[in-house]
Amino acid sequence: MDDTKVVIGPVNLAARVDEALAVQARAFGLEADEIAVRRHIVLRHLLNPGARAYGATTPDGTLVGFVYGMPNDRGHWWSTIVEPYLRATGSEGWLDDSFVITELHVHPDFQGRGVGRGLITTITDGSDLPRSILSAIDTDSPARGLYGSLGYIDLARQVHFPSAPRPYAVMGAPLPLRRGN
């Protein structure tokens, strides 16, 4: 494991989108064609009102993790996909007055060191909304463990996104996020 210190702070994600997607590719196992599609999606997301991004960088400026999100809008593609699943569990109200974590990824060499926790708590601490929502692959994973430790609960499971091979869980938490392990 790399013991290099990292600093979390605001990042111009549009300017560093290729670097961020390289981190996501390593963390998430993306192929080149998937990265090309996601590049356009990230750049489009960053144009939304209230969109914010934070990065985790090493002392030499290398980006080793990032998070971005925005106030949720029921008209966004993600919301239209998850809404029927949330309605089925009586949780559709979570789509209102929520800050959505759109992406959170940490380079594998820097996982398990609190970088993801630092990124998500930093971005949500800056929100004036009462809660946060996100989606994560619906499996027992370190990411889902992190979200649970921060107070996120399952709102809907086995959510299927078009073209995604695995189902997701939609999770929500009151803000500020719970601290500690």
Coordinates of C-alpha atoms in Angstrom, one line a residue:
M1 CA 0.0 0.0 0.0
D2 CA 1.2 3.5 -0.9
D3 CA 1.6 5.6 2.3
T4 CA 1.7 8.9 0.4
K5 CA -0.4 11.6 2.0
V6 CA -3.3 13.0 0.1
V7 CA -5.1 16.3 0.4
I8 CA -8.8 16.7 -0.3
G9 CA -10.1 19.9 -1.8
P10 CA -12.2 21.4 -4.6
V11 CA -11.1 20.3 -8.1
N12 CA -11.8 21.6 -11.6
L13 CA -13.1 18.3 -12.7
A14 CA -13.9 19.5 -16.3
A15 CA -10.2 20.4 -16.7
R16 CA -9.1 17.1 -15.1
V17 CA -11.8 14.8 -16.5
D18 CA -9.4 12.4 -18.3
E19 CA -7.3 12.0 -15.1
A20 CA -10.4 11.4 -13.1
L21 CA -11.7 8.8 -15.6
A22 CA -8.4 7.0 -15.4
V23 CA -8.9 6.7 -11.6
Q24 CA -12.5 5.5 -12.2
A25 CA -11.3 3.0 -14.8
R26 CA -8.8 1.5 -12.3
A27 CA -11.3 1.5 -9.5
F28 CA -14.3 0.3 -11.4
G29 CA -12.7 -1.8 -14.2
L30 CA -13.8 0.3 -17.2
E31 CA -12.8 -0.3 -20.8
A32 CA -11.7 2.4 -23.2
D33 CA -15.1 2.6 -24.9
E34 CA -16.9 3.0 -21.5
I35 CA -14.5 5.8 -20.6
A36 CA -15.3 7.7 -23.8
V37 CA -19.0 7.5 -23.1
R38 CA -18.6 8.6 -19.4
R39 CA -16.4 11.5 -20.4
H40 CA -19.3 13.2 -22.1
I41 CA -21.6 12.4 -19.3
V42 CA -19.3 13.8 -16.6
L43 CA -18.8 17.0 -18.6
R44 CA -22.6 17.4 -19.1
H45 CA -23.3 16.7 -15.4
L46 CA -20.9 19.5 -14.4
L47 CA -23.1 22.0 -16.2
N48 CA -26.0 21.4 -13.8
P49 CA -26.8 24.1 -11.2
G50 CA -25.1 23.3 -7.9
A51 CA -22.8 20.7 -9.3
R52 CA -19.6 20.5 -7.3
A53 CA -16.5 18.3 -7.3
Y54 CA -13.7 17.5 -4.9
G55 CA -10.4 15.6 -5.5
A56 CA -7.9 13.8 -3.5
T57 CA -4.4 14.7 -4.7
T58 CA -0.9 13.6 -3.7
P59 CA 1.8 16.3 -2.9
D60 CA 2.9 16.2 -6.5
G61 CA -0.7 17.0 -7.7
T62 CA -1.6 13.5 -8.9
L63 CA -5.4 12.9 -8.7
V64 CA -6.0 9.7 -6.8
G65 CA -9.7 10.0 -6.0
F66 CA -12.6 12.2 -6.8
V67 CA -16.3 12.8 -6.0
Y68 CA -18.9 15.0 -7.7
G69 CA -22.5 15.5 -7.2
M70 CA -25.4 18.0 -7.3
P71 CA -28.8 18.7 -6.0
N72 CA -31.1 16.0 -7.3
D73 CA -33.6 16.9 -10.1
R74 CA -36.4 14.5 -10.8
G75 CA -36.0 15.3 -14.5
H76 CA -32.4 13.9 -14.6
W77 CA -32.0 10.5 -16.3
W78 CA -30.8 8.8 -13.0
S79 CA -33.9 10.0 -11.2
T80 CA -36.3 8.8 -13.9
I81 CA -34.7 5.3 -13.7
V82 CA -34.7 5.0 -9.9
E83 CA -38.1 6.6 -9.2
P84 CA -40.2 3.5 -9.9
Y85 CA -38.0 1.4 -7.6
L86 CA -38.2 4.0 -4.9
R87 CA -42.0 4.4 -5.3
A88 CA -42.3 0.6 -4.9
T89 CA -40.5 0.8 -1.5
G90 CA -42.3 4.0 -0.3
S91 CA -39.1 6.0 -0.6
E92 CA -39.7 8.2 -3.6
G93 CA -39.7 11.3 -1.4
W94 CA -35.9 10.9 -1.1
L95 CA -35.7 12.3 -4.7
D96 CA -36.7 15.7 -3.4
D97 CA -34.4 18.0 -1.4
S98 CA -31.4 15.6 -1.8
F99 CA -27.8 16.0 -2.8
V100 CA -27.0 13.2 -5.1
I101 CA -23.5 11.7 -5.1
T102 CA -23.0 11.1 -8.8
E103 CA -19.6 9.5 -8.8
L104 CA -17.1 8.6 -6.1
H105 CA -13.9 6.7 -7.0
V106 CA -10.6 6.1 -5.3
H107 CA -7.5 4.6 -7.0
P108 CA -7.0 1.1 -5.7
D109 CA -3.6 1.9 -4.3
F110 CA -5.3 4.5 -2.0
Q111 CA -8.4 2.6 -1.0
G112 CA -8.9 1.6 2.7
R113 CA -7.2 4.8 3.9
G114 CA -10.2 7.1 4.5
V115 CA -9.9 8.9 1.2
G116 CA -13.4 8.0 0.1
R117 CA -14.8 8.9 3.5
G118 CA -13.0 12.2 3.3
L119 CA -14.3 13.0 -0.2
I120 CA -17.9 12.2 0.5
T121 CA -18.1 13.9 3.9
T122 CA -16.4 17.0 2.4
I123 CA -18.8 17.3 -0.5
T124 CA -21.9 16.7 1.5
D125 CA -20.8 19.0 4.4
G126 CA -21.1 21.8 1.8
S127 CA -24.7 21.0 1.0
D128 CA -27.6 22.9 2.5
L129 CA -30.0 20.1 1.6
P130 CA -31.3 17.8 4.4
R131 CA -30.2 14.5 2.8
S132 CA -28.1 12.7 0.3
I133 CA -28.8 9.9 -2.1
L134 CA -26.6 7.7 -4.3
S135 CA -26.5 4.4 -6.1
A136 CA -23.9 1.6 -5.7
I137 CA -23.5 -1.8 -7.1
D138 CA -25.9 -4.1 -5.1
T139 CA -23.3 -6.4 -3.6
D140 CA -21.5 -6.7 -0.3
S141 CA -18.5 -4.4 -1.0
P142 CA -16.2 -2.0 0.8
A143 CA -18.1 0.9 -0.9
R144 CA -21.4 -0.2 0.5
G145 CA -19.8 -0.7 3.9
L146 CA -18.4 2.8 3.8
Y147 CA -21.8 4.2 2.9
G148 CA -23.5 2.3 5.7
S149 CA -21.0 3.5 8.2
L150 CA -21.9 7.1 7.2
G151 CA -25.6 6.5 7.8
Y152 CA -26.8 5.6 4.3
I153 CA -29.5 3.0 4.3
D154 CA -30.9 1.0 1.4
L155 CA -34.0 2.6 -0.1
A156 CA -34.3 0.2 -3.0
R157 CA -32.3 -2.8 -4.2
Q158 CA -31.9 -4.7 -7.4
V159 CA -32.2 -1.5 -9.4
H160 CA -31.5 -2.1 -13.1
F161 CA -29.9 0.7 -15.2
P162 CA -30.0 0.3 -19.0
S163 CA -26.7 -1.2 -20.2
A164 CA -25.4 -1.9 -16.7
P165 CA -24.6 -5.6 -16.3
R166 CA -25.1 -5.6 -12.5
P167 CA -28.0 -4.4 -10.4
Y168 CA -27.6 -1.4 -8.1
A169 CA -28.9 -0.4 -4.7
V170 CA -30.2 3.2 -4.1
M171 CA -29.1 4.4 -0.7
G172 CA -30.0 7.6 1.3
A173 CA -28.7 9.3 4.4
P174 CA -29.6 12.4 6.4
L175 CA -27.1 15.2 6.4
P176 CA -24.7 15.8 7.9
L177 CA -23.3 12.3 7.4
R178 CA -22.6 10.2 10.5
R179 CA -19.0 10.4 11.7
G180 CA -16.8 7.6 13.0
N181 CA -16.6 4.0 11.9

